[in-house]
PDB file of C-alpha atoms in Angstrom:
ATOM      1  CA  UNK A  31      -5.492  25.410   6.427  1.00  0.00           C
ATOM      2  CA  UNK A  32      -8.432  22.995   6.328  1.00  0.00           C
ATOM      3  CA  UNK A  33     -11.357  24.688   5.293  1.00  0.00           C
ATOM      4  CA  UNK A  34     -14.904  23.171   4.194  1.00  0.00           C
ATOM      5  CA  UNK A  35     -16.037  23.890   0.877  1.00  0.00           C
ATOM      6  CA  UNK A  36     -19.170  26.444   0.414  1.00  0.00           C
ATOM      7  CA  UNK A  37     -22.192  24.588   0.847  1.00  0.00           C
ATOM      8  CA  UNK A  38     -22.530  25.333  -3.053  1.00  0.00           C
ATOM      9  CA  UNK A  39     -20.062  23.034  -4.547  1.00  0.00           C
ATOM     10  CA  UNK A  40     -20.680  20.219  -2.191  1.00  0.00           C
ATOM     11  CA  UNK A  41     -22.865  17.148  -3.697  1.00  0.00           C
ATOM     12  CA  UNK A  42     -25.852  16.633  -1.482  1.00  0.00           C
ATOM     13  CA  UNK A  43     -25.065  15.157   1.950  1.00  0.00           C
ATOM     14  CA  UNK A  44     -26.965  13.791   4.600  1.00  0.00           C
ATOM     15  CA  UNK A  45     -27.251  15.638   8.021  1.00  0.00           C
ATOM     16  CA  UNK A  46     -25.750  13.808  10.609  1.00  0.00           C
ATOM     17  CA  UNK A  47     -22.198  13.682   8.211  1.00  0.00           C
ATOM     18  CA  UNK A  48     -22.677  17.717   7.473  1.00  0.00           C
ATOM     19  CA  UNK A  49     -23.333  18.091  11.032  1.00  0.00           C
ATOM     20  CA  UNK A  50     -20.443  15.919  11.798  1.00  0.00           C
ATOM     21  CA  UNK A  51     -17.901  17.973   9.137  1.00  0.00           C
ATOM     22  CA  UNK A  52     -18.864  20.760  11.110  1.00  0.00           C
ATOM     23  CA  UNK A  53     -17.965  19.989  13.982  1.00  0.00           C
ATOM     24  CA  UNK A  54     -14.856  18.345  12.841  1.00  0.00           C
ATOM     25  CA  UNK A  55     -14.036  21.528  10.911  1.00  0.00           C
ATOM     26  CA  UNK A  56     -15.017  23.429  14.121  1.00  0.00           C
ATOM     27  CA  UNK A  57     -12.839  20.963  16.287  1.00  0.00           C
ATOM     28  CA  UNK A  58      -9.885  21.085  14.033  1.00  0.00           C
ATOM     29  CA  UNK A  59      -9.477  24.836  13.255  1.00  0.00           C
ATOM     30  CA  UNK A  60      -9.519  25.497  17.450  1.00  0.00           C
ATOM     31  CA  UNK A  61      -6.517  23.260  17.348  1.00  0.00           C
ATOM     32  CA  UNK A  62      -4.882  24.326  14.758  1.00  0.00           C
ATOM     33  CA  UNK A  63      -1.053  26.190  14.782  1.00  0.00           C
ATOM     34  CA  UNK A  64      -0.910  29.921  13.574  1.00  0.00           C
ATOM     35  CA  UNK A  65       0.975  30.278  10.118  1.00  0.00           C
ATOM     36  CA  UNK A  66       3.689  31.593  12.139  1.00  0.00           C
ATOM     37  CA  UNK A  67       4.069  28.341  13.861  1.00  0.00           C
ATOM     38  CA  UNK A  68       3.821  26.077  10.746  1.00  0.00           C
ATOM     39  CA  UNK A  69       7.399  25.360  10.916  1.00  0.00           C
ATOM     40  CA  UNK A  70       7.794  24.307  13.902  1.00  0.00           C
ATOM     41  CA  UNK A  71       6.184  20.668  14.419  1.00  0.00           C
ATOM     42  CA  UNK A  72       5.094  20.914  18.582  1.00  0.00           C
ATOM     43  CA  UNK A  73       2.021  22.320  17.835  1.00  0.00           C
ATOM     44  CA  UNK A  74       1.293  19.897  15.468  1.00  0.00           C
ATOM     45  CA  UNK A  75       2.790  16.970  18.143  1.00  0.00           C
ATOM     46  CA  UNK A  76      -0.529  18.585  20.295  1.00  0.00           C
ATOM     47  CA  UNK A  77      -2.756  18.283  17.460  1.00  0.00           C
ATOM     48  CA  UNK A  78      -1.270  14.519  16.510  1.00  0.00           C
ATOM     49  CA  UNK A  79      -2.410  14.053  20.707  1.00  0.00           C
ATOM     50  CA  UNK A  80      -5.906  15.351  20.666  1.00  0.00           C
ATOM     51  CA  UNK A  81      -7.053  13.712  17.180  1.00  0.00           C
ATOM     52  CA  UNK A  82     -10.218  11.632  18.392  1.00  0.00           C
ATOM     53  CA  UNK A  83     -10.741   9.964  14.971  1.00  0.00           C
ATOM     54  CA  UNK A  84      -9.163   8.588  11.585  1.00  0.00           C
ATOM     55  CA  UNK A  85     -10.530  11.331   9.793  1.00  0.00           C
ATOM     56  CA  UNK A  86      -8.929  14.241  11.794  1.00  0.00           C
ATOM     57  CA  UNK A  87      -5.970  12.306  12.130  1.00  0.00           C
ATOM     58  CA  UNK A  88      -5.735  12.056   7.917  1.00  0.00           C
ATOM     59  CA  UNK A  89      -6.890  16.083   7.640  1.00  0.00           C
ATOM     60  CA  UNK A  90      -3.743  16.299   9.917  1.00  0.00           C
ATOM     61  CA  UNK A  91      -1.901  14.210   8.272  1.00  0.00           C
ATOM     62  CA  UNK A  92      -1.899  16.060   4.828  1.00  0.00           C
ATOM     63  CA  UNK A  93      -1.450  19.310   6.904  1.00  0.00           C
ATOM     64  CA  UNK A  94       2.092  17.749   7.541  1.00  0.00           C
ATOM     65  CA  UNK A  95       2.748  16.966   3.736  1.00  0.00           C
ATOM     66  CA  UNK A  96       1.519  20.684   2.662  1.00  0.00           C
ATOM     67  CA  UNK A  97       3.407  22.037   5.009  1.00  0.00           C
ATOM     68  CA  UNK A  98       6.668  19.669   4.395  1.00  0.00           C
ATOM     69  CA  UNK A  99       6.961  18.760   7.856  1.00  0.00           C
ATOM     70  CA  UNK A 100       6.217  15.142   6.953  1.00  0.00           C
ATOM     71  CA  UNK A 101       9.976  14.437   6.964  1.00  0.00           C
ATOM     72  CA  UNK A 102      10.075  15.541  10.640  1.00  0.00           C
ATOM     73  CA  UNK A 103      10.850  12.089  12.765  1.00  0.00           C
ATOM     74  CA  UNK A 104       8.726  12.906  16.427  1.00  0.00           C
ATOM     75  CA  UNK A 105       5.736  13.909  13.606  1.00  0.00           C
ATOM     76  CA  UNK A 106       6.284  11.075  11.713  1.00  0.00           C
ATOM     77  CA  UNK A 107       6.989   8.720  15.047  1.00  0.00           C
ATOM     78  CA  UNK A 108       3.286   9.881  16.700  1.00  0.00           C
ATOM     79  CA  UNK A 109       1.404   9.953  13.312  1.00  0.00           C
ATOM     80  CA  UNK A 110       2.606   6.250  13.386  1.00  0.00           C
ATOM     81  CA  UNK A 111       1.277   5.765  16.863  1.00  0.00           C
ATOM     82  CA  UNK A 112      -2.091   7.446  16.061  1.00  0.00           C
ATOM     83  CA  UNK A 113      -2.563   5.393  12.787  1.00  0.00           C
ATOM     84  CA  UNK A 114      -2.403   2.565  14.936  1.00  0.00           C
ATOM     85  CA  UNK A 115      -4.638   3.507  17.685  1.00  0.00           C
ATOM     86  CA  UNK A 116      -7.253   3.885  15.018  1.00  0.00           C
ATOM     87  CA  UNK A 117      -6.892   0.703  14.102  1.00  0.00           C
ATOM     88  CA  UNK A 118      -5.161   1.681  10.393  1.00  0.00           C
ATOM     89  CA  UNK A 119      -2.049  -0.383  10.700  1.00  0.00           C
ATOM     90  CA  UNK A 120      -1.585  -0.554   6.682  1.00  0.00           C
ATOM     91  CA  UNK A 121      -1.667   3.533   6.942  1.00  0.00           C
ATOM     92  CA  UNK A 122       0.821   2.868  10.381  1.00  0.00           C
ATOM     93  CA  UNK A 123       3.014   1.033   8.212  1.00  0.00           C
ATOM     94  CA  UNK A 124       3.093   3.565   5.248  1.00  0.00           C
ATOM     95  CA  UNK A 125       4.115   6.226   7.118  1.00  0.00           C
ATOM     96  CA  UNK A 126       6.489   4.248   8.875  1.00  0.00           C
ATOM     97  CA  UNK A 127       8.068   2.733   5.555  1.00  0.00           C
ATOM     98  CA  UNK A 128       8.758   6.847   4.508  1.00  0.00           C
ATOM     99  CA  UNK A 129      10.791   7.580   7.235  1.00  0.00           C
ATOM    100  CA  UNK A 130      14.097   7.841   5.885  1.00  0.00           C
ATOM    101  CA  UNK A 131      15.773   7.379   9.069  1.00  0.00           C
ATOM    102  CA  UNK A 132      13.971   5.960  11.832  1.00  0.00           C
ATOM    103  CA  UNK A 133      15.410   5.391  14.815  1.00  0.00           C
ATOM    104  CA  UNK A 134      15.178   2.409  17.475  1.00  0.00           C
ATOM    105  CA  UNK A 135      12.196   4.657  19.378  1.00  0.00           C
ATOM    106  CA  UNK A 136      10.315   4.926  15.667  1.00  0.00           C
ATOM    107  CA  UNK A 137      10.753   0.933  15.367  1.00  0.00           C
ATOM    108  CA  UNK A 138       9.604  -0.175  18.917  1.00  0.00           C
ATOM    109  CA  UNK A 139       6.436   1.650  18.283  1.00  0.00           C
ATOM    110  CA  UNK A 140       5.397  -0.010  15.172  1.00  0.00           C
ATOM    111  CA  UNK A 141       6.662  -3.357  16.327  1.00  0.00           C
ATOM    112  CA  UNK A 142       4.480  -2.382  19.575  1.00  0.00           C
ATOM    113  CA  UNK A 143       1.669  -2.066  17.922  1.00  0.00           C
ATOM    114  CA  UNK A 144       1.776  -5.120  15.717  1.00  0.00           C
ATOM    115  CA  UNK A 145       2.098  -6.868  18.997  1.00  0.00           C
ATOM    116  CA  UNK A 146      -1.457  -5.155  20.847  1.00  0.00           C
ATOM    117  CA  UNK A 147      -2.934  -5.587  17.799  1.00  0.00           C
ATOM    118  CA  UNK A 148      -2.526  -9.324  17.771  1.00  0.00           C
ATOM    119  CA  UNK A 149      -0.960  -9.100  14.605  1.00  0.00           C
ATOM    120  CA  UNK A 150       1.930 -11.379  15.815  1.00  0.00           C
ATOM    121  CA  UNK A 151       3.558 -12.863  12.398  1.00  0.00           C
ATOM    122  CA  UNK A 152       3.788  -9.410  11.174  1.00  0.00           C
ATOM    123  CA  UNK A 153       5.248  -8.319  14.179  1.00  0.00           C
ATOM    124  CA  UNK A 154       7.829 -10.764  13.806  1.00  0.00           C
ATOM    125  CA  UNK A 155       8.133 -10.541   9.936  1.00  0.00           C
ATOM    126  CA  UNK A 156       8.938  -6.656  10.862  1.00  0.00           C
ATOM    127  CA  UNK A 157      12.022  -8.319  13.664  1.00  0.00           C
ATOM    128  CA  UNK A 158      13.158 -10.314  11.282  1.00  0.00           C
ATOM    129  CA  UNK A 159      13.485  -8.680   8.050  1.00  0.00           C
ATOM    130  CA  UNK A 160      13.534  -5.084   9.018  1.00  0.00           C
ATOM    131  CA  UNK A 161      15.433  -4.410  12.181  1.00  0.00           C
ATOM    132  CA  UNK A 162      18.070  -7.091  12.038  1.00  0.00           C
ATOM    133  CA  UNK A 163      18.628  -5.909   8.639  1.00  0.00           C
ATOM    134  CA  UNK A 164      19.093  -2.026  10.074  1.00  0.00           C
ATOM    135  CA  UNK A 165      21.564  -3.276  12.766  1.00  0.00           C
ATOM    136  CA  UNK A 166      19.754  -1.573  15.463  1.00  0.00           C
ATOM    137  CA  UNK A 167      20.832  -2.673  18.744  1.00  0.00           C
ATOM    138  CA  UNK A 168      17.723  -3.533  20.044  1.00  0.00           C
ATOM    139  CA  UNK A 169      16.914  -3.404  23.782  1.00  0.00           C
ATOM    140  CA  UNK A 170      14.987  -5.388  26.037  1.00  0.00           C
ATOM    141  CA  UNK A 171      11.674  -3.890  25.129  1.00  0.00           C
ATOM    142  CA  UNK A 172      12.257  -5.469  21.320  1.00  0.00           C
ATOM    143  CA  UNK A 173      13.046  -8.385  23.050  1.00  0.00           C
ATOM    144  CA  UNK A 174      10.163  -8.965  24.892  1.00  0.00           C
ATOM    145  CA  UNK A 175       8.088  -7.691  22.244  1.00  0.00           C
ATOM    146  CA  UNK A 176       9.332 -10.116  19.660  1.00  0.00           C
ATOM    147  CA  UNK A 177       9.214 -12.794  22.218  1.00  0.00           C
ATOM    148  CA  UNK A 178       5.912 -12.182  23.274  1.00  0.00           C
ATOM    149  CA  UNK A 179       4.797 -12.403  19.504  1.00  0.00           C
ATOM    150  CA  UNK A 180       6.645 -15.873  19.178  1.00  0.00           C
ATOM    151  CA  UNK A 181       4.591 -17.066  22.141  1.00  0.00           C
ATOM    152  CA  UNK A 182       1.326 -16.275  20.683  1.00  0.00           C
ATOM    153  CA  UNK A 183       2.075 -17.801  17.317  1.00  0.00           C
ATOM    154  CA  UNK A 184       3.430 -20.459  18.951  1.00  0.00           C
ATOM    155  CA  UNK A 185       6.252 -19.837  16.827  1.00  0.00           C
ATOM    156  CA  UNK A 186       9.474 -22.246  18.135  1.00  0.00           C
ATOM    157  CA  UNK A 187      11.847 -21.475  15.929  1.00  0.00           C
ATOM    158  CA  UNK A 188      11.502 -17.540  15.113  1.00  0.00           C
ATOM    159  CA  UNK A 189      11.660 -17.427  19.287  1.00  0.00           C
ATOM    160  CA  UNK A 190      14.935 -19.731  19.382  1.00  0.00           C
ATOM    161  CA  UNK A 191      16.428 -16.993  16.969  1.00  0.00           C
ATOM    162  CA  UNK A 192      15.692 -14.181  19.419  1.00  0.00           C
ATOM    163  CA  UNK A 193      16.953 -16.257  22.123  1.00  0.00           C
ATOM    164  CA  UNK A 194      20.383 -16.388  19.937  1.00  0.00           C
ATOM    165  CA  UNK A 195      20.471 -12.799  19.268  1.00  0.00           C
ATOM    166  CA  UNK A 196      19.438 -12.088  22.901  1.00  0.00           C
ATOM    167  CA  UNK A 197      22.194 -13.851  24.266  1.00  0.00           C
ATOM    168  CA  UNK A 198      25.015 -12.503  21.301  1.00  0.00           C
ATOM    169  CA  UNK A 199      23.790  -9.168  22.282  1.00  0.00           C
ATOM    170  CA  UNK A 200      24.043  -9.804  25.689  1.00  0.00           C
ATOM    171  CA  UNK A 201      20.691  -7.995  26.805  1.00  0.00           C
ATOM    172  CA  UNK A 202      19.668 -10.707  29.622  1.00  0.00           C
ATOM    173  CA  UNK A 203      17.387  -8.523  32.128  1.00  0.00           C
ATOM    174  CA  UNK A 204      14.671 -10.362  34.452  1.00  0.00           C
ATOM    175  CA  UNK A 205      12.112  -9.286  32.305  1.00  0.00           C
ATOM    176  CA  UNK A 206      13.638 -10.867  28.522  1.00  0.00           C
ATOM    177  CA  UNK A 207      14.424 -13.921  30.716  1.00  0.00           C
ATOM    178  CA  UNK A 208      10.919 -14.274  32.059  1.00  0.00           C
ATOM    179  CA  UNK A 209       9.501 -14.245  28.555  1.00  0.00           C
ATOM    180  CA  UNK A 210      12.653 -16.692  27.411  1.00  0.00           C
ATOM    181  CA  UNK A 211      10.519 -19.100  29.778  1.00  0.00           C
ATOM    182  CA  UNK A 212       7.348 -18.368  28.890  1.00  0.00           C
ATOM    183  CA  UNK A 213       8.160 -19.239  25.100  1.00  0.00           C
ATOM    184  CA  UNK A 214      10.032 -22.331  25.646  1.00  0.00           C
ATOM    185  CA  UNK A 215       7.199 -23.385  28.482  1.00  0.00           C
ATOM    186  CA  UNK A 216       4.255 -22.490  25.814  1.00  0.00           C
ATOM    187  CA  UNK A 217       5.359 -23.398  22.506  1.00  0.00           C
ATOM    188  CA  UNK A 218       7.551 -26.173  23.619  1.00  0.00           C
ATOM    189  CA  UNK A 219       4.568 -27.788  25.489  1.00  0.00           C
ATOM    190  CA  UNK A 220       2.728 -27.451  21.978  1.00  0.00           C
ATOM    191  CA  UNK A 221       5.598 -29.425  20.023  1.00  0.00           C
ATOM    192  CA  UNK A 222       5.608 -32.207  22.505  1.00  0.00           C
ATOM    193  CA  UNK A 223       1.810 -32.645  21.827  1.00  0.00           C
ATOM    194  CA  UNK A 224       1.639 -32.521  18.188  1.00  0.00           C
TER     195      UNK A 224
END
């Protein structure tokens, strides 16, 4: 359980972070599951939902290791998710590089997040030498994802690659085709001019 040490063996603080650990400790301990519950990971799923910053979400976090559900894939999947919406991709990735399984949902939402984080060459650094590697059959969403990336780093070749695994894999919805387009109209444009 997360508890705050006695006042006592704390070093001196100042009183807007005491005041804050308070309320975090406060905020936390409402949320938390009954010892009954600790093997089941929903309630945790709830807690993972309601975090509102990094430090909750890394007092949850090491809830999950004490309490060996860190292995658990949905846990594992949202404290992925809620790494990145804090803006702690390198903790994102971490986690994600435990998962001893993960599975084509786990992958699209740290490729996701590479992507709305602007963080294109690693998103297609993770395509490239991760998932084709895992022989996931990826789905449109990858595809437009990893195209997407290509477009903002203007990256020709990486996005000729998808295009050739798009069209082996036969995945050719409106949507992938649209951003087929947009690549070759964007980056292609770029070549001509350099």
């Amino acid at each position: 359980m997360i508890t705050l040490l006695k006042r006592r063996h704390l070093p001196p603080i100042n009183p807007s972070l005491h005041l804050h650990l308070q309320t975090l400790s406060t905020n936390t301990i409402k949320h938390l599951p009954k010892p009954q519950e600790l093997s089941n990971p929903n309630p945790f799923l709830s807690l993972l939902h309601s975090c509102s910053n990094l430090f909750s979400l890394k007092q949850i976090h090491a809830l999950l290791v004490v309490h060996g559900l860190i292995q658990n894939l949905p846990l594992n999947t949202k404290l992925v998710s809620s790494y990145c919406a804090f803006e702690s991709l390198e903790s994102a990735r971490k986690v994600f590089d435990e998962i001893p399984d993960p599975d084509l949902y786990s992958w699209k939402v740290m490729l996701r997040w590479y992507v709305v984080s602007d963080h294109y060459v690693e998103a297609i650094g993770f395509y490239g030498r991760r998932m084709r590697q895992c022989l996931l059959v990826e789905d449109n969403v990858v595809f437009s994802l990893v195209l997407k990336a290509c477009v903002k780093s203007l990256d020709i070749d990486e996005g000729k690659k998808v295009h050739g695994h798009v069209v082996k894999v036969g995945n050719l919805d409106c949507f992938v085709l649209n951003c087929l387009v947009d690549m070759y109209a964007k980056c292609e444009d770029i070549e001509v001019r350099t």
